[in-house]
Amino acid sequence: MRYITTRGGQSGTGAEAIVQGLGCDGGLFVPESFPPVSLNELADMAKEPYEARAVRILKRFLTDFSEQQIAGMAEVAYARFDEHGVAPLKKLAGGVNVLELYHGPTLAFKDVALTLLPHLLTSSAKVSGETRNVLILVATSGDTGKAALSGFQDVPGTHCAVFYPQGGVSEAQRLQMVTQRGDNTHVIAVKGNFDDAQTGVKRIFSDPQAAAAFSEKGFALSSANSINWGRLAPQIVYYFSAYCDMLAAGDAAPGDAINICVPTGNFGNILAAYYAMRMGLPVGKLVCASNSNNVLTDFIRTGVYDARREFHLTTSPSMDILISSNLERMLFELSGRDAAAVRGWMADLKEKGRYEIGGGAKAALSELMYGAWAAEEDCAAEIARTWNEEKYLIDPHTAVAMKALRDYRAETGDNRPCVVASTASPFKFGRAVSAALGLPTDADDFALCARLSDMTGWAVPRAIAELPGLPVRHKATCAPEDMLSALMKEIG
Ligand SMILES: *Cc1c(COP(=O)(O)O)cnc(C)c1O
């Protein structure tokens, strides 16, 4: 399988795409084609464990590696998930199937890709002849940072540096990052929001002087953000896996279309669902759920992407994003893989903060997707409703998706079974969840989690329970314009 970029300026192998992260032309790597998976194969996969399903999907994309290599990497990565497994499906009333993606070491769906990425990246570096150490740069809205730090901790030949928006993440998310162990991990708080951090990281990547300076220190830069193909490929797997679980449970017959609803920020997770669809997964509609940073909802409804709007800090911080990087890959497909059109839209976004798609691309988007968003009170109401009606606790990101699905069903009457991506453990957001349930919030986040545990009978995950006792190891802060110098200081 070869890879090309969305801006038409580069092609390469999967290993090259993974090591490099971003294309030389500023575009994102996409596979040259979408390898099909037949309904017969889906029926076979329904009898297999998650790791085997992963190998079937990943081997089609990662042709630089043998099937045994991929199986070995998947086995090690997914052994880090808890006893529930990598992506269990929880059936609620009304054909709502919650895909619990948060049973990994850092309690968010990012773990599904970021437990695997260090293996993919170090193997890819070998295959593509890279001899320098790899310095992974990450801008995080809360969950990617910890998942990347945890994945890369003490992996030989790598360093991992994370930038997060100061004050823009939950207390548990912050503590998870600043207590990170490992001699090769670096965490810096940026005095700005996520978009500032992401823009700063992109600036470092596109700065030839920075590249030369790091190279002199023996480092090649790479990214663990969801623009990296090595992040996206593993996410395609769990949509297939969800469908297989529905087949196995008799909740779908081979070929029955399902809907998929995804709480969306940088557009990586929902893009993976779209890629699964392109490979043959029977999908009716993709429901794109946003919080009050609802730039994507407007885009899907109007064809106008306008990032010039007020930025809201919400209780679903991992979706507090106004510039969704992975949307560029979607635009590439919507335009019939027209790199010139993509370059034009991205130039407009950079210069004017907005762009507009028209004609075929706009029609293709509204055929494929439905956009909806949840205000803070809708999100809280959804957490309360799901607990009261189903005795099932969800986090605020998942609640945003549940509300979007409710809106979609009410507007269209399309009640076919839907897979809802549940992207984080409710215990990562103990304060917001407690407030939504009308419980007192006059204690620290850990006491609140203990109360939620008493109420639900669900144990507080160890990754949360241990946090108050861990020493803070990372205290650096910087202004958005000083991210490069702060990083240089960290690396030494
Ligand atoms: C990252 C994240 C999202 C958004 O996912 P994207 O792939 O960026 O769209 C949603 N929920 C949680 C909990 C996350 O960590």
PDB file of N, CA, C and O in Angstrom, residues 230-268:
ATOM      1  N   GLY A 230      -0.413   6.469  11.669  1.00  0.00           N
ATOM      2  CA  GLY A 230      -0.309   5.403  12.671  1.00  0.00           C
ATOM      3  C   GLY A 230      -1.330   5.542  13.795  1.00  0.00           C
ATOM      4  O   GLY A 230      -1.587   4.601  14.542  1.00  0.00           O
ATOM      5  N   ARG A 231      -1.919   6.723  13.934  1.00  0.00           N
ATOM      6  CA  ARG A 231      -3.003   6.921  14.896  1.00  0.00           C
ATOM      7  C   ARG A 231      -4.344   6.490  14.287  1.00  0.00           C
ATOM      8  O   ARG A 231      -5.204   5.930  14.958  1.00  0.00           O
ATOM      9  N   LEU A 232      -4.524   6.802  13.028  1.00  0.00           N
ATOM     10  CA  LEU A 232      -5.829   6.561  12.411  1.00  0.00           C
ATOM     11  C   LEU A 232      -6.090   5.092  12.134  1.00  0.00           C
ATOM     12  O   LEU A 232      -7.188   4.594  12.393  1.00  0.00           O
ATOM     13  N   ALA A 233      -5.084   4.417  11.596  1.00  0.00           N
ATOM     14  CA  ALA A 233      -5.302   3.029  11.165  1.00  0.00           C
ATOM     15  C   ALA A 233      -5.861   2.153  12.298  1.00  0.00           C
ATOM     16  O   ALA A 233      -6.860   1.444  12.096  1.00  0.00           O
ATOM     17  N   PRO A 234      -5.285   2.212  13.515  1.00  0.00           N
ATOM     18  CA  PRO A 234      -5.825   1.348  14.574  1.00  0.00           C
ATOM     19  C   PRO A 234      -7.261   1.700  14.977  1.00  0.00           C
ATOM     20  O   PRO A 234      -7.977   0.865  15.529  1.00  0.00           O
ATOM     21  N   GLN A 235      -7.680   2.945  14.687  1.00  0.00           N
ATOM     22  CA  GLN A 235      -9.041   3.352  15.056  1.00  0.00           C
ATOM     23  C   GLN A 235     -10.093   2.791  14.095  1.00  0.00           C
ATOM     24  O   GLN A 235     -11.267   2.677  14.448  1.00  0.00           O
ATOM     25  N   ILE A 236      -9.676   2.473  12.890  1.00  0.00           N
ATOM     26  CA  ILE A 236     -10.623   1.887  11.932  1.00  0.00           C
ATOM     27  C   ILE A 236     -11.117   0.539  12.458  1.00  0.00           C
ATOM     28  O   ILE A 236     -12.273   0.168  12.274  1.00  0.00           O
ATOM     29  N   VAL A 237     -10.208  -0.147  13.157  1.00  0.00           N
ATOM     30  CA  VAL A 237     -10.486  -1.522  13.582  1.00  0.00           C
ATOM     31  C   VAL A 237     -11.734  -1.605  14.449  1.00  0.00           C
ATOM     32  O   VAL A 237     -12.581  -2.490  14.285  1.00  0.00           O
ATOM     33  N   TYR A 238     -11.888  -0.661  15.408  1.00  0.00           N
ATOM     34  CA  TYR A 238     -12.958  -0.886  16.383  1.00  0.00           C
ATOM     35  C   TYR A 238     -14.352  -0.681  15.812  1.00  0.00           C
ATOM     36  O   TYR A 238     -15.322  -1.177  16.382  1.00  0.00           O
ATOM     37  N   TYR A 239     -14.465   0.009  14.697  1.00  0.00           N
ATOM     38  CA  TYR A 239     -15.794   0.090  14.077  1.00  0.00           C
ATOM     39  C   TYR A 239     -16.159  -1.251  13.439  1.00  0.00           C
ATOM     40  O   TYR A 239     -17.296  -1.708  13.530  1.00  0.00           O
ATOM     41  N   PHE A 240     -15.175  -1.877  12.813  1.00  0.00           N
ATOM     42  CA  PHE A 240     -15.410  -3.242  12.324  1.00  0.00           C
ATOM     43  C   PHE A 240     -15.741  -4.170  13.491  1.00  0.00           C
ATOM     44  O   PHE A 240     -16.648  -4.993  13.420  1.00  0.00           O
ATOM     45  N   SER A 241     -14.976  -4.004  14.555  1.00  0.00           N
ATOM     46  CA  SER A 241     -15.165  -4.884  15.711  1.00  0.00           C
ATOM     47  C   SER A 241     -16.569  -4.726  16.295  1.00  0.00           C
ATOM     48  O   SER A 241     -17.212  -5.718  16.667  1.00  0.00           O
ATOM     49  N   ALA A 242     -17.055  -3.489  16.348  1.00  0.00           N
ATOM     50  CA  ALA A 242     -18.402  -3.258  16.894  1.00  0.00           C
ATOM     51  C   ALA A 242     -19.442  -3.983  16.038  1.00  0.00           C
ATOM     52  O   ALA A 242     -20.362  -4.632  16.552  1.00  0.00           O
ATOM     53  N   TYR A 243     -19.288  -3.869  14.731  1.00  0.00           N
ATOM     54  CA  TYR A 243     -20.228  -4.526  13.816  1.00  0.00           C
ATOM     55  C   TYR A 243     -20.166  -6.045  14.004  1.00  0.00           C
ATOM     56  O   TYR A 243     -21.196  -6.734  14.050  1.00  0.00           O
ATOM     57  N   CYS A 244     -18.956  -6.560  14.141  1.00  0.00           N
ATOM     58  CA  CYS A 244     -18.780  -8.002  14.353  1.00  0.00           C
ATOM     59  C   CYS A 244     -19.470  -8.447  15.644  1.00  0.00           C
ATOM     60  O   CYS A 244     -20.107  -9.499  15.689  1.00  0.00           O
ATOM     61  N   ASP A 245     -19.336  -7.632  16.683  1.00  0.00           N
ATOM     62  CA  ASP A 245     -20.001  -7.973  17.947  1.00  0.00           C
ATOM     63  C   ASP A 245     -21.521  -7.965  17.787  1.00  0.00           C
ATOM     64  O   ASP A 245     -22.221  -8.777  18.391  1.00  0.00           O
ATOM     65  N   MET A 246     -22.017  -7.046  16.969  1.00  0.00           N
ATOM     66  CA  MET A 246     -23.465  -7.021  16.730  1.00  0.00           C
ATOM     67  C   MET A 246     -23.897  -8.244  15.932  1.00  0.00           C
ATOM     68  O   MET A 246     -24.955  -8.833  16.198  1.00  0.00           O
ATOM     69  N   LEU A 247     -23.083  -8.653  14.973  1.00  0.00           N
ATOM     70  CA  LEU A 247     -23.381  -9.887  14.233  1.00  0.00           C
ATOM     71  C   LEU A 247     -23.409 -11.073  15.194  1.00  0.00           C
ATOM     72  O   LEU A 247     -24.339 -11.889  15.176  1.00  0.00           O
ATOM     73  N   ALA A 248     -22.389 -11.134  16.037  1.00  0.00           N
ATOM     74  CA  ALA A 248     -22.266 -12.277  16.959  1.00  0.00           C
ATOM     75  C   ALA A 248     -23.438 -12.324  17.933  1.00  0.00           C
ATOM     76  O   ALA A 248     -23.886 -13.394  18.330  1.00  0.00           O
ATOM     77  N   ALA A 249     -23.948 -11.143  18.314  1.00  0.00           N
ATOM     78  CA  ALA A 249     -25.054 -11.090  19.280  1.00  0.00           C
ATOM     79  C   ALA A 249     -26.414 -11.215  18.610  1.00  0.00           C
ATOM     80  O   ALA A 249     -27.446 -11.216  19.275  1.00  0.00           O
ATOM     81  N   GLY A 250     -26.423 -11.276  17.262  1.00  0.00           N
ATOM     82  CA  GLY A 250     -27.697 -11.341  16.545  1.00  0.00           C
ATOM     83  C   GLY A 250     -28.400  -9.991  16.470  1.00  0.00           C
ATOM     84  O   GLY A 250     -29.591  -9.921  16.150  1.00  0.00           O
ATOM     85  N   ASP A 251     -27.693  -8.912  16.751  1.00  0.00           N
ATOM     86  CA  ASP A 251     -28.296  -7.583  16.683  1.00  0.00           C
ATOM     87  C   ASP A 251     -28.185  -6.964  15.292  1.00  0.00           C
ATOM     88  O   ASP A 251     -28.711  -5.878  15.048  1.00  0.00           O
ATOM     89  N   ALA A 252     -27.485  -7.622  14.407  1.00  0.00           N
ATOM     90  CA  ALA A 252     -27.443  -7.212  13.004  1.00  0.00           C
ATOM     91  C   ALA A 252     -27.219  -8.467  12.178  1.00  0.00           C
ATOM     92  O   ALA A 252     -26.591  -9.419  12.655  1.00  0.00           O
ATOM     93  N   ALA A 253     -27.777  -8.484  10.959  1.00  0.00           N
ATOM     94  CA  ALA A 253     -27.501  -9.571  10.028  1.00  0.00           C
ATOM     95  C   ALA A 253     -26.475  -9.046   9.025  1.00  0.00           C
ATOM     96  O   ALA A 253     -26.435  -7.837   8.778  1.00  0.00           O
ATOM     97  N   PRO A 254     -25.641  -9.942   8.449  1.00  0.00           N
ATOM     98  CA  PRO A 254     -24.595  -9.470   7.538  1.00  0.00           C
ATOM     99  C   PRO A 254     -25.170  -8.571   6.441  1.00  0.00           C
ATOM    100  O   PRO A 254     -26.125  -8.945   5.772  1.00  0.00           O
ATOM    101  N   GLY A 255     -24.647  -7.375   6.331  1.00  0.00           N
ATOM    102  CA  GLY A 255     -25.114  -6.438   5.314  1.00  0.00           C
ATOM    103  C   GLY A 255     -26.061  -5.372   5.851  1.00  0.00           C
ATOM    104  O   GLY A 255     -26.238  -4.335   5.221  1.00  0.00           O
ATOM    105  N   ASP A 256     -26.674  -5.608   7.010  1.00  0.00           N
ATOM    106  CA  ASP A 256     -27.531  -4.572   7.610  1.00  0.00           C
ATOM    107  C   ASP A 256     -26.711  -3.317   7.886  1.00  0.00           C
ATOM    108  O   ASP A 256     -25.645  -3.392   8.501  1.00  0.00           O
ATOM    109  N   ALA A 257     -27.249  -2.177   7.462  1.00  0.00           N
ATOM    110  CA  ALA A 257     -26.516  -0.944   7.737  1.00  0.00           C
ATOM    111  C   ALA A 257     -26.774  -0.471   9.163  1.00  0.00           C
ATOM    112  O   ALA A 257     -27.886  -0.575   9.678  1.00  0.00           O
ATOM    113  N   ILE A 258     -25.728   0.022   9.795  1.00  0.00           N
ATOM    114  CA  ILE A 258     -25.855   0.650  11.113  1.00  0.00           C
ATOM    115  C   ILE A 258     -25.505   2.134  10.970  1.00  0.00           C
ATOM    116  O   ILE A 258     -24.894   2.537   9.977  1.00  0.00           O
ATOM    117  N   ASN A 259     -25.900   2.943  11.944  1.00  0.00           N
ATOM    118  CA  ASN A 259     -25.401   4.308  12.024  1.00  0.00           C
ATOM    119  C   ASN A 259     -24.275   4.356  13.049  1.00  0.00           C
ATOM    120  O   ASN A 259     -24.175   3.487  13.916  1.00  0.00           O
ATOM    121  N   ILE A 260     -23.441   5.361  12.926  1.00  0.00           N
ATOM    122  CA  ILE A 260     -22.339   5.536  13.883  1.00  0.00           C
ATOM    123  C   ILE A 260     -22.328   6.991  14.332  1.00  0.00           C
ATOM    124  O   ILE A 260     -22.385   7.905  13.501  1.00  0.00           O
ATOM    125  N   CYS A 261     -22.287   7.186  15.646  1.00  0.00           N
ATOM    126  CA  CYS A 261     -22.300   8.543  16.206  1.00  0.00           C
ATOM    127  C   CYS A 261     -21.023   8.757  17.022  1.00  0.00           C
ATOM    128  O   CYS A 261     -20.705   7.951  17.896  1.00  0.00           O
ATOM    129  N   VAL A 262     -20.294   9.824  16.727  1.00  0.00           N
ATOM    130  CA  VAL A 262     -18.968  10.024  17.322  1.00  0.00           C
ATOM    131  C   VAL A 262     -18.823  11.437  17.891  1.00  0.00           C
ATOM    132  O   VAL A 262     -19.048  12.419  17.172  1.00  0.00           O
ATOM    133  N   PRO A 263     -18.442  11.549  19.175  1.00  0.00           N
ATOM    134  CA  PRO A 263     -18.140  12.873  19.723  1.00  0.00           C
ATOM    135  C   PRO A 263     -16.818  13.360  19.125  1.00  0.00           C
ATOM    136  O   PRO A 263     -15.803  12.684  19.234  1.00  0.00           O
ATOM    137  N   THR A 264     -16.856  14.513  18.488  1.00  0.00           N
ATOM    138  CA  THR A 264     -15.779  14.871  17.566  1.00  0.00           C
ATOM    139  C   THR A 264     -15.062  16.153  17.966  1.00  0.00           C
ATOM    140  O   THR A 264     -15.686  17.121  18.387  1.00  0.00           O
ATOM    141  N   GLY A 265     -13.721  16.120  17.820  1.00  0.00           N
ATOM    142  CA  GLY A 265     -12.919  17.313  18.066  1.00  0.00           C
ATOM    143  C   GLY A 265     -12.022  17.575  16.873  1.00  0.00           C
ATOM    144  O   GLY A 265     -12.313  18.398  16.014  1.00  0.00           O
ATOM    145  N   ASN A 266     -10.937  16.806  16.796  1.00  0.00           N
ATOM    146  CA  ASN A 266      -9.985  16.978  15.705  1.00  0.00           C
ATOM    147  C   ASN A 266     -10.367  16.148  14.480  1.00  0.00           C
ATOM    148  O   ASN A 266      -9.635  16.094  13.509  1.00  0.00           O
ATOM    149  N   PHE A 267     -11.485  15.456  14.536  1.00  0.00           N
ATOM    150  CA  PHE A 267     -12.074  14.724  13.412  1.00  0.00           C
ATOM    151  C   PHE A 267     -11.358  13.411  13.087  1.00  0.00           C
ATOM    152  O   PHE A 267     -11.577  12.812  12.042  1.00  0.00           O
ATOM    153  N   GLY A 268     -10.500  12.927  13.998  1.00  0.00           N
ATOM    154  CA  GLY A 268      -9.801  11.674  13.724  1.00  0.00           C
ATOM    155  C   GLY A 268     -10.705  10.458  13.901  1.00  0.00           C
ATOM    156  O   GLY A 268     -10.741   9.559  13.051  1.00  0.00           O
TER     157      GLY A 268
END
